[in-house]
């Protein structure tokens, strides 16, 4: 193990290390803590300039309530859910199928196609912006929930297929071979042999894609206009304009936007990290 | 072969064309949906954008449904060359690329700091990762507020250091400051660095988690062997540990480069490219020219996007080439 375990450096070093950890964490998360404390302050503190001291009154419930009643935040949150969930479902489903094809069958274009999905995943959004926006306007998908989740699903399919293909490739090929010799139909091999084995990959992808799509801001701006289809990320920006200098309300709204992916991360931590570090470890 | 030769006897049931070729047909059935979706929304639009960059178009259609775009050849690129905003954006992209790279060593440093097994370590590791999970919009808002000279962190620290509080006869509190507080996001020289600094926060968390996973997989016997040979500290890190962390370093560099070139959210939130276009990067400038309040300029925007795409293509090609090498080995 590197660095050398701290226990071996004696009890003093260990205690010092353990004492320093919370300090380091405090400094690291200071911006987040500050915004949290601000979100539970009363308006009086903000006006009198008490931004960093202890709150003179706690107004957590009032602030969060105000965000919901004085703005379209509830609508934005709902939109975010309606955009994110179908995106995850579609892209993971397509990737299970596509990844299976690219991993199991040996055909000439398998590697080039695989590379197409990999490359598509890294391109800048801007190169897609004008055609995708134009296509959405033409097909009536502009400023709709569906217009956004169809795009996200398609784009995330690149990453998901990359992930699934590598995962399925690492499975023992004998399983598939022997099923074929038994005369099992190809789609049944997929359904009964492979799919049960890729469950961890599905979980990892689901949490990752959830976070990616939930946090999207660019496409929310490109593909929506009004409040009816806007997700919470773009919503927070308009709230920021609406609640000028009402930092307690802006903070509350920002934290609300952050909660779902954070909850997802803490619930599914193992899968999340397994997904992110794909390829980082052989 | 004639028909007559066929049935009379009882031959083994002939395999249908479908059955005989199932191994070459099946993959296409599995691939079709993903490929169709991906082509419509990703592959084809790339080529459309490249093509559109040779047109001038405001995004409108004529009554008969044909587009109003007019062919201008490489004119958009000539205009780009003479556009000072484009050069500012390119310069800022370079600043992003270079400074964002600090996330890689910083992430390694934190990973080394956290790679211990004392009680509660799992909790600390996940809390350090926290900033990566929250939206960049929120990160941008937090830092925008931090930098605020009147009521942000910087403002407060400044008041404590350089300002004197005086209360006049009427009881009003005023501050007299020996120096005015810096307004980072309103300063054309400093705003970009302020945004990059904010962007480093989640990016360091990302690199950290890559290295933590990498460190988990470092071969313990090699470390022990090196230790017996008297290696420790920097030497151990440089000659024994880092070579084993190469896959993690590779991914960390790739995601950091992509993150730097994709920077859009925080610029949109913190400065909207201002002051005076000084914080523009290609990703944001493209959006600004393509969908601005002064009417759409799809052709010109596509030209900016094409330049950004070409820069990214260098990295994508390198990444694919590396992957191809691995593929060849594994086959």
mmCIF file of N, CA, C and O in Angstrom, chain A residues 150-235:
data_model
loop_
_atom_site.group_PDB
_atom_site.id
_atom_site.type_symbol
_atom_site.label_atom_id
_atom_site.label_comp_id
_atom_site.label_asym_id
_atom_site.label_seq_id
_atom_site.Cartn_x
_atom_site.Cartn_y
_atom_site.Cartn_z
ATOM 1 N N UNK A 150 -35.222 12.657 -25.873
ATOM 2 C CA UNK A 150 -34.796 11.906 -27.059
ATOM 3 C C UNK A 150 -33.344 12.235 -27.386
ATOM 4 O O UNK A 150 -32.544 11.349 -27.680
ATOM 5 N N UNK A 151 -32.999 13.521 -27.317
ATOM 6 C CA UNK A 151 -31.614 13.861 -27.604
ATOM 7 C C UNK A 151 -30.664 13.252 -26.569
ATOM 8 O O UNK A 151 -29.664 12.629 -26.918
ATOM 9 N N UNK A 152 -30.968 13.456 -25.284
ATOM 10 C CA UNK A 152 -30.077 12.934 -24.243
ATOM 11 C C UNK A 152 -29.903 11.426 -24.377
ATOM 12 O O UNK A 152 -28.796 10.907 -24.264
ATOM 13 N N UNK A 153 -31.018 10.729 -24.623
ATOM 14 C CA UNK A 153 -30.944 9.269 -24.753
ATOM 15 C C UNK A 153 -29.998 8.902 -25.886
ATOM 16 O O UNK A 153 -29.126 8.041 -25.731
ATOM 17 N N UNK A 154 -30.138 9.592 -27.028
ATOM 18 C CA UNK A 154 -29.287 9.271 -28.172
ATOM 19 C C UNK A 154 -27.831 9.566 -27.861
ATOM 20 O O UNK A 154 -26.944 8.758 -28.124
ATOM 21 N N UNK A 155 -27.575 10.731 -27.268
ATOM 22 C CA UNK A 155 -26.182 11.091 -27.013
ATOM 23 C C UNK A 155 -25.556 10.154 -25.990
ATOM 24 O O UNK A 155 -24.441 9.682 -26.174
ATOM 25 N N UNK A 156 -26.263 9.868 -24.915
ATOM 26 C CA UNK A 156 -25.695 9.017 -23.865
ATOM 27 C C UNK A 156 -25.546 7.572 -24.328
ATOM 28 O O UNK A 156 -24.801 6.805 -23.720
ATOM 29 N N UNK A 157 -26.249 7.199 -25.388
ATOM 30 C CA UNK A 157 -26.095 5.847 -25.923
ATOM 31 C C UNK A 157 -24.633 5.577 -26.288
ATOM 32 O O UNK A 157 -24.159 4.454 -26.147
ATOM 33 N N UNK A 158 -23.925 6.608 -26.709
ATOM 34 C CA UNK A 158 -22.512 6.440 -27.040
ATOM 35 C C UNK A 158 -21.725 5.926 -25.859
ATOM 36 O O UNK A 158 -21.076 4.877 -25.924
ATOM 37 N N UNK A 159 -21.812 6.626 -24.756
ATOM 38 C CA UNK A 159 -21.071 6.221 -23.557
ATOM 39 C C UNK A 159 -21.554 4.866 -23.049
ATOM 40 O O UNK A 159 -20.758 3.990 -22.701
ATOM 41 N N UNK A 160 -22.876 4.678 -23.020
ATOM 42 C CA UNK A 160 -23.429 3.431 -22.485
ATOM 43 C C UNK A 160 -22.991 2.233 -23.317
ATOM 44 O O UNK A 160 -22.691 1.172 -22.776
ATOM 45 N N UNK A 161 -22.956 2.402 -24.645
ATOM 46 C CA UNK A 161 -22.554 1.287 -25.501
ATOM 47 C C UNK A 161 -21.084 0.949 -25.279
ATOM 48 O O UNK A 161 -20.716 -0.223 -25.187
ATOM 49 N N UNK A 162 -20.260 1.990 -25.164
ATOM 50 C CA UNK A 162 -18.847 1.775 -24.853
ATOM 51 C C UNK A 162 -18.708 0.943 -23.581
ATOM 52 O O UNK A 162 -17.988 -0.052 -23.522
ATOM 53 N N UNK A 163 -19.436 1.339 -22.571
ATOM 54 C CA UNK A 163 -19.367 0.698 -21.271
ATOM 55 C C UNK A 163 -19.848 -0.754 -21.333
ATOM 56 O O UNK A 163 -19.182 -1.682 -20.888
ATOM 57 N N UNK A 164 -21.022 -0.942 -21.942
ATOM 58 C CA UNK A 164 -21.636 -2.270 -22.003
ATOM 59 C C UNK A 164 -20.788 -3.226 -22.818
ATOM 60 O O UNK A 164 -20.618 -4.389 -22.460
ATOM 61 N N UNK A 165 -20.300 -2.730 -23.938
ATOM 62 C CA UNK A 165 -19.505 -3.591 -24.815
ATOM 63 C C UNK A 165 -18.299 -4.129 -24.051
ATOM 64 O O UNK A 165 -18.007 -5.315 -24.079
ATOM 65 N N UNK A 166 -17.591 -3.233 -23.336
ATOM 66 C CA UNK A 166 -16.421 -3.684 -22.595
ATOM 67 C C UNK A 166 -16.796 -4.638 -21.471
ATOM 68 O O UNK A 166 -16.084 -5.591 -21.185
ATOM 69 N N UNK A 167 -17.919 -4.366 -20.851
ATOM 70 C CA UNK A 167 -18.350 -5.227 -19.747
ATOM 71 C C UNK A 167 -18.702 -6.626 -20.255
ATOM 72 O O UNK A 167 -18.291 -7.632 -19.680
ATOM 73 N N UNK A 168 -19.462 -6.672 -21.345
ATOM 74 C CA UNK A 168 -19.884 -7.979 -21.866
ATOM 75 C C UNK A 168 -18.685 -8.749 -22.410
ATOM 76 O O UNK A 168 -18.593 -9.959 -22.274
ATOM 77 N N UNK A 169 -17.753 -8.026 -22.988
ATOM 78 C CA UNK A 169 -16.565 -8.675 -23.531
ATOM 79 C C UNK A 169 -15.757 -9.366 -22.443
ATOM 80 O O UNK A 169 -15.041 -10.334 -22.703
ATOM 81 N N UNK A 170 -15.833 -8.828 -21.237
ATOM 82 C CA UNK A 170 -15.060 -9.408 -20.139
ATOM 83 C C UNK A 170 -15.738 -10.651 -19.559
ATOM 84 O O UNK A 170 -15.147 -11.357 -18.753
ATOM 85 N N UNK A 171 -16.982 -10.932 -19.977
ATOM 86 C CA UNK A 171 -17.663 -12.139 -19.488
ATOM 87 C C UNK A 171 -17.030 -13.362 -20.151
ATOM 88 O O UNK A 171 -16.500 -13.270 -21.255
ATOM 89 N N UNK A 172 -17.102 -14.529 -19.495
ATOM 90 C CA UNK A 172 -16.537 -15.731 -20.125
ATOM 91 C C UNK A 172 -17.320 -16.106 -21.382
ATOM 92 O O UNK A 172 -18.536 -16.316 -21.328
ATOM 93 N N UNK A 173 -16.603 -16.174 -22.504
ATOM 94 C CA UNK A 173 -17.261 -16.407 -23.790
ATOM 95 C C UNK A 173 -17.812 -17.834 -23.889
ATOM 96 O O UNK A 173 -18.757 -18.080 -24.632
ATOM 97 N N UNK A 174 -17.238 -18.770 -23.110
ATOM 98 C CA UNK A 174 -17.692 -20.173 -23.118
ATOM 99 C C UNK A 174 -19.190 -20.275 -22.869
ATOM 100 O O UNK A 174 -19.871 -21.122 -23.434
ATOM 101 N N UNK A 175 -19.680 -19.398 -21.982
ATOM 102 C CA UNK A 175 -21.103 -19.421 -21.653
ATOM 103 C C UNK A 175 -21.944 -19.313 -22.907
ATOM 104 O O UNK A 175 -22.888 -20.072 -23.114
ATOM 105 N N UNK A 176 -21.586 -18.338 -23.749
ATOM 106 C CA UNK A 176 -22.353 -18.090 -24.958
ATOM 107 C C UNK A 176 -22.147 -19.220 -25.954
ATOM 108 O O UNK A 176 -23.091 -19.736 -26.552
ATOM 109 N N UNK A 177 -20.900 -19.634 -26.070
ATOM 110 C CA UNK A 177 -20.542 -20.712 -26.992
ATOM 111 C C UNK A 177 -21.358 -21.961 -26.677
ATOM 112 O O UNK A 177 -21.981 -22.563 -27.554
ATOM 113 N N UNK A 178 -21.386 -22.344 -25.401
ATOM 114 C CA UNK A 178 -22.075 -23.586 -25.065
ATOM 115 C C UNK A 178 -23.576 -23.449 -25.259
ATOM 116 O O UNK A 178 -24.244 -24.406 -25.664
ATOM 117 N N UNK A 179 -24.113 -22.252 -25.006
ATOM 118 C CA UNK A 179 -25.540 -22.045 -25.249
ATOM 119 C C UNK A 179 -25.835 -22.206 -26.729
ATOM 120 O O UNK A 179 -26.856 -22.786 -27.111
ATOM 121 N N UNK A 180 -24.928 -21.742 -27.573
ATOM 122 C CA UNK A 180 -25.131 -21.852 -29.020
ATOM 123 C C UNK A 180 -25.117 -23.308 -29.451
ATOM 124 O O UNK A 180 -25.920 -23.729 -30.280
ATOM 125 N N UNK A 181 -24.194 -24.074 -28.888
ATOM 126 C CA UNK A 181 -24.110 -25.487 -29.240
ATOM 127 C C UNK A 181 -25.395 -26.199 -28.836
ATOM 128 O O UNK A 181 -25.900 -27.063 -29.553
ATOM 129 N N UNK A 182 -25.964 -25.781 -27.731
ATOM 130 C CA UNK A 182 -27.246 -26.342 -27.292
ATOM 131 C C UNK A 182 -28.377 -25.943 -28.228
ATOM 132 O O UNK A 182 -29.491 -26.430 -28.097
ATOM 133 N N UNK A 183 -28.111 -25.009 -29.116
ATOM 134 C CA UNK A 183 -29.136 -24.575 -30.060
ATOM 135 C C UNK A 183 -30.050 -23.483 -29.538
ATOM 136 O O UNK A 183 -31.148 -23.297 -30.032
ATOM 137 N N UNK A 184 -29.592 -22.752 -28.529
ATOM 138 C CA UNK A 184 -30.408 -21.667 -27.996
ATOM 139 C C UNK A 184 -30.414 -20.508 -28.989
ATOM 140 O O UNK A 184 -29.371 -20.152 -29.541
ATOM 141 N N UNK A 185 -31.580 -19.927 -29.226
ATOM 142 C CA UNK A 185 -31.679 -18.813 -30.167
ATOM 143 C C UNK A 185 -30.880 -17.620 -29.649
ATOM 144 O O UNK A 185 -30.750 -17.429 -28.432
ATOM 145 N N UNK A 186 -30.393 -16.795 -30.597
ATOM 146 C CA UNK A 186 -29.504 -15.690 -30.231
ATOM 147 C C UNK A 186 -30.156 -14.728 -29.232
ATOM 148 O O UNK A 186 -29.545 -14.319 -28.261
ATOM 149 N N UNK A 187 -31.408 -14.362 -29.495
ATOM 150 C CA UNK A 187 -32.034 -13.383 -28.592
ATOM 151 C C UNK A 187 -32.281 -13.999 -27.221
ATOM 152 O O UNK A 187 -32.298 -13.310 -26.204
ATOM 153 N N UNK A 188 -32.457 -15.348 -27.170
ATOM 154 C CA UNK A 188 -32.630 -15.994 -25.870
ATOM 155 C C UNK A 188 -31.314 -16.028 -25.102
ATOM 156 O O UNK A 188 -31.303 -15.941 -23.874
ATOM 157 N N UNK A 189 -30.217 -16.163 -25.836
ATOM 158 C CA UNK A 189 -28.906 -16.089 -25.167
ATOM 159 C C UNK A 189 -28.755 -14.714 -24.529
ATOM 160 O O UNK A 189 -28.358 -14.577 -23.379
ATOM 161 N N UNK A 190 -29.124 -13.693 -25.316
ATOM 162 C CA UNK A 190 -29.038 -12.331 -24.800
ATOM 163 C C UNK A 190 -29.890 -12.190 -23.536
ATOM 164 O O UNK A 190 -29.441 -11.690 -22.510
ATOM 165 N N UNK A 191 -31.128 -12.678 -23.632
ATOM 166 C CA UNK A 191 -32.083 -12.426 -22.560
ATOM 167 C C UNK A 191 -31.792 -13.266 -21.321
ATOM 168 O O UNK A 191 -31.826 -12.757 -20.194
ATOM 169 N N UNK A 192 -31.496 -14.563 -21.511
ATOM 170 C CA UNK A 192 -31.383 -15.451 -20.358
ATOM 171 C C UNK A 192 -29.959 -15.654 -19.866
ATOM 172 O O UNK A 192 -29.741 -16.023 -18.713
ATOM 173 N N UNK A 193 -28.974 -15.462 -20.736
ATOM 174 C CA UNK A 193 -27.592 -15.705 -20.306
ATOM 175 C C UNK A 193 -26.873 -14.400 -19.980
ATOM 176 O O UNK A 193 -26.318 -14.225 -18.902
ATOM 177 N N UNK A 194 -26.915 -13.456 -20.934
ATOM 178 C CA UNK A 194 -26.099 -12.246 -20.770
ATOM 179 C C UNK A 194 -26.763 -11.219 -19.848
ATOM 180 O O UNK A 194 -26.126 -10.700 -18.924
ATOM 181 N N UNK A 195 -28.022 -10.937 -20.083
ATOM 182 C CA UNK A 195 -28.676 -9.862 -19.337
ATOM 183 C C UNK A 195 -28.575 -10.035 -17.810
ATOM 184 O O UNK A 195 -28.261 -9.078 -17.096
ATOM 185 N N UNK A 196 -28.791 -11.250 -17.275
ATOM 186 C CA UNK A 196 -28.649 -11.385 -15.821
ATOM 187 C C UNK A 196 -27.240 -11.085 -15.326
ATOM 188 O O UNK A 196 -27.067 -10.652 -14.190
ATOM 189 N N UNK A 197 -26.258 -11.289 -16.201
ATOM 190 C CA UNK A 197 -24.875 -11.083 -15.773
ATOM 191 C C UNK A 197 -24.448 -9.621 -15.817
ATOM 192 O O UNK A 197 -23.460 -9.235 -15.202
ATOM 193 N N UNK A 198 -25.161 -8.786 -16.593
ATOM 194 C CA UNK A 198 -24.724 -7.391 -16.720
ATOM 195 C C UNK A 198 -25.471 -6.470 -15.762
ATOM 196 O O UNK A 198 -25.349 -5.247 -15.857
ATOM 197 N N UNK A 199 -26.196 -7.035 -14.824
ATOM 198 C CA UNK A 199 -26.940 -6.177 -13.896
ATOM 199 C C UNK A 199 -26.085 -5.121 -13.207
ATOM 200 O O UNK A 199 -26.510 -3.968 -13.114
ATOM 201 N N UNK A 200 -24.881 -5.477 -12.727
ATOM 202 C CA UNK A 200 -24.070 -4.428 -12.094
ATOM 203 C C UNK A 200 -23.753 -3.291 -13.064
ATOM 204 O O UNK A 200 -23.755 -2.113 -12.673
ATOM 205 N N UNK A 201 -23.510 -3.628 -14.328
ATOM 206 C CA UNK A 201 -23.212 -2.583 -15.315
ATOM 207 C C UNK A 201 -24.430 -1.708 -15.537
ATOM 208 O O UNK A 201 -24.317 -0.485 -15.685
ATOM 209 N N UNK A 202 -25.601 -2.325 -15.543
ATOM 210 C CA UNK A 202 -26.830 -1.540 -15.730
ATOM 211 C C UNK A 202 -26.996 -0.555 -14.570
ATOM 212 O O UNK A 202 -27.293 0.624 -14.769
ATOM 213 N N UNK A 203 -26.733 -1.033 -13.363
ATOM 214 C CA UNK A 203 -26.867 -0.155 -12.194
ATOM 215 C C UNK A 203 -25.883 1.001 -12.286
ATOM 216 O O UNK A 203 -26.244 2.164 -12.061
ATOM 217 N N UNK A 204 -24.638 0.684 -12.650
ATOM 218 C CA UNK A 204 -23.614 1.734 -12.733
ATOM 219 C C UNK A 204 -24.008 2.773 -13.766
ATOM 220 O O UNK A 204 -23.934 3.987 -13.525
ATOM 221 N N UNK A 205 -24.453 2.298 -14.935
ATOM 222 C CA UNK A 205 -24.836 3.232 -15.993
ATOM 223 C C UNK A 205 -26.026 4.073 -15.579
ATOM 224 O O UNK A 205 -26.055 5.281 -15.827
ATOM 225 N N UNK A 206 -26.999 3.437 -14.940
ATOM 226 C CA UNK A 206 -28.211 4.166 -14.581
ATOM 227 C C UNK A 206 -27.884 5.357 -13.678
ATOM 228 O O UNK A 206 -28.340 6.473 -13.934
ATOM 229 N N UNK A 207 -27.059 5.155 -12.656
ATOM 230 C CA UNK A 207 -26.757 6.283 -11.766
ATOM 231 C C UNK A 207 -25.938 7.349 -12.477
ATOM 232 O O UNK A 207 -26.158 8.547 -12.293
ATOM 233 N N UNK A 208 -24.981 6.909 -13.292
ATOM 234 C CA UNK A 208 -24.134 7.889 -13.990
ATOM 235 C C UNK A 208 -24.949 8.734 -14.956
ATOM 236 O O UNK A 208 -24.852 9.962 -14.956
ATOM 237 N N UNK A 209 -25.743 8.063 -15.778
ATOM 238 C CA UNK A 209 -26.511 8.800 -16.785
ATOM 239 C C UNK A 209 -27.537 9.697 -16.104
ATOM 240 O O UNK A 209 -27.789 10.816 -16.541
ATOM 241 N N UNK A 210 -28.093 9.208 -15.014
ATOM 242 C CA UNK A 210 -29.017 10.050 -14.257
ATOM 243 C C UNK A 210 -28.332 11.368 -13.896
ATOM 244 O O UNK A 210 -28.877 12.452 -14.119
ATOM 245 N N UNK A 211 -27.121 11.264 -13.341
ATOM 246 C CA UNK A 211 -26.403 12.467 -12.926
ATOM 247 C C UNK A 211 -26.061 13.353 -14.119
ATOM 248 O O UNK A 211 -26.260 14.568 -14.080
ATOM 249 N N UNK A 212 -25.552 12.743 -15.186
ATOM 250 C CA UNK A 212 -25.165 13.537 -16.362
ATOM 251 C C UNK A 212 -26.360 14.305 -16.910
ATOM 252 O O UNK A 212 -26.271 15.500 -17.186
ATOM 253 N N UNK A 213 -27.470 13.607 -17.083
ATOM 254 C CA UNK A 213 -28.624 14.252 -17.711
ATOM 255 C C UNK A 213 -29.253 15.266 -16.759
ATOM 256 O O UNK A 213 -29.625 16.365 -17.167
ATOM 257 N N UNK A 214 -29.339 14.910 -15.487
ATOM 258 C CA UNK A 214 -29.924 15.839 -14.519
ATOM 259 C C UNK A 214 -29.147 17.155 -14.503
ATOM 260 O O UNK A 214 -29.720 18.229 -14.415
ATOM 261 N N UNK A 215 -27.828 17.064 -14.581
ATOM 262 C CA UNK A 215 -26.987 18.258 -14.487
ATOM 263 C C UNK A 215 -26.834 19.002 -15.804
ATOM 264 O O UNK A 215 -26.139 20.007 -15.862
ATOM 265 N N UNK A 216 -27.468 18.516 -16.855
ATOM 266 C CA UNK A 216 -27.315 19.192 -18.144
ATOM 267 C C UNK A 216 -27.859 20.622 -18.076
ATOM 268 O O UNK A 216 -28.913 20.890 -17.517
ATOM 269 N N UNK A 217 -27.125 21.526 -18.689
ATOM 270 C CA UNK A 217 -27.545 22.916 -18.705
ATOM 271 C C UNK A 217 -27.570 23.426 -20.143
ATOM 272 O O UNK A 217 -28.472 24.161 -20.542
ATOM 273 N N UNK A 218 -26.592 22.973 -20.910
ATOM 274 C CA UNK A 218 -26.463 23.465 -22.279
ATOM 275 C C UNK A 218 -27.713 23.167 -23.114
ATOM 276 O O UNK A 218 -28.301 24.063 -23.709
ATOM 277 N N UNK A 219 -28.124 21.899 -23.137
ATOM 278 C CA UNK A 219 -29.250 21.536 -24.003
ATOM 279 C C UNK A 219 -30.555 22.113 -23.495
ATOM 280 O O UNK A 219 -31.472 22.372 -24.278
ATOM 281 N N UNK A 220 -30.636 22.305 -22.190
ATOM 282 C CA UNK A 220 -31.830 22.937 -21.649
ATOM 283 C C UNK A 220 -31.983 24.331 -22.253
ATOM 284 O O UNK A 220 -33.091 24.786 -22.537
ATOM 285 N N UNK A 221 -30.860 25.008 -22.474
ATOM 286 C CA UNK A 221 -30.919 26.340 -23.073
ATOM 287 C C UNK A 221 -31.186 26.302 -24.567
ATOM 288 O O UNK A 221 -31.828 27.176 -25.113
ATOM 289 N N UNK A 222 -30.635 25.274 -25.226
ATOM 290 C CA UNK A 222 -30.751 25.203 -26.672
ATOM 291 C C UNK A 222 -32.132 24.719 -27.101
ATOM 292 O O UNK A 222 -32.671 25.165 -28.100
ATOM 293 N N UNK A 223 -32.703 23.807 -26.314
ATOM 294 C CA UNK A 223 -33.926 23.146 -26.764
ATOM 295 C C UNK A 223 -35.199 23.627 -26.061
ATOM 296 O O UNK A 223 -36.259 23.095 -26.329
ATOM 297 N N UNK A 224 -35.086 24.579 -25.139
ATOM 298 C CA UNK A 224 -36.308 25.078 -24.515
ATOM 299 C C UNK A 224 -36.345 26.593 -24.534
ATOM 300 O O UNK A 224 -35.338 27.258 -24.767
ATOM 301 N N UNK A 225 -37.529 27.099 -24.243
ATOM 302 C CA UNK A 225 -37.732 28.527 -24.301
ATOM 303 C C UNK A 225 -38.434 29.000 -23.036
ATOM 304 O O UNK A 225 -37.917 29.786 -22.277
ATOM 305 N N UNK A 226 -39.624 28.447 -22.811
ATOM 306 C CA UNK A 226 -40.438 28.914 -21.693
ATOM 307 C C UNK A 226 -40.227 28.073 -20.453
ATOM 308 O O UNK A 226 -39.255 27.348 -20.338
ATOM 309 N N UNK A 227 -41.168 28.194 -19.514
ATOM 310 C CA UNK A 227 -41.042 27.470 -18.265
ATOM 311 C C UNK A 227 -41.539 26.037 -18.369
ATOM 312 O O UNK A 227 -41.145 25.186 -17.581
ATOM 313 N N UNK A 228 -42.392 25.776 -19.360
ATOM 314 C CA UNK A 228 -43.125 24.512 -19.344
ATOM 315 C C UNK A 228 -42.221 23.298 -19.484
ATOM 316 O O UNK A 228 -42.548 22.238 -18.979
ATOM 317 N N UNK A 229 -41.074 23.424 -20.173
ATOM 318 C CA UNK A 229 -40.234 22.245 -20.394
ATOM 319 C C UNK A 229 -38.844 22.397 -19.799
ATOM 320 O O UNK A 229 -37.988 21.558 -20.003
ATOM 321 N N UNK A 230 -38.614 23.486 -19.077
ATOM 322 C CA UNK A 230 -37.272 23.770 -18.575
ATOM 323 C C UNK A 230 -36.926 22.893 -17.369
ATOM 324 O O UNK A 230 -37.724 22.778 -16.454
ATOM 325 N N UNK A 231 -35.740 22.270 -17.351
ATOM 326 C CA UNK A 231 -35.338 21.514 -16.156
ATOM 327 C C UNK A 231 -34.789 22.444 -15.073
ATOM 328 O O UNK A 231 -34.581 23.628 -15.320
ATOM 329 N N UNK A 232 -34.535 21.873 -13.912
ATOM 330 C CA UNK A 232 -34.179 22.689 -12.746
ATOM 331 C C UNK A 232 -32.852 23.439 -12.919
ATOM 332 O O UNK A 232 -32.708 24.546 -12.409
ATOM 333 N N UNK A 233 -31.890 22.864 -13.673
ATOM 334 C CA UNK A 233 -30.607 23.571 -13.827
ATOM 335 C C UNK A 233 -30.801 24.918 -14.507
ATOM 336 O O UNK A 233 -30.304 25.939 -14.045
ATOM 337 N N UNK A 234 -31.554 24.896 -15.609
ATOM 338 C CA UNK A 234 -31.835 26.160 -16.289
ATOM 339 C C UNK A 234 -32.782 26.989 -15.440
ATOM 340 O O UNK A 234 -32.711 28.220 -15.439
ATOM 341 N N UNK A 235 -33.651 26.301 -14.692
ATOM 342 C CA UNK A 235 -34.587 26.998 -13.822
ATOM 343 C C UNK A 235 -33.861 27.804 -12.761
ATOM 344 O O UNK A 235 -34.216 28.950 -12.493
#
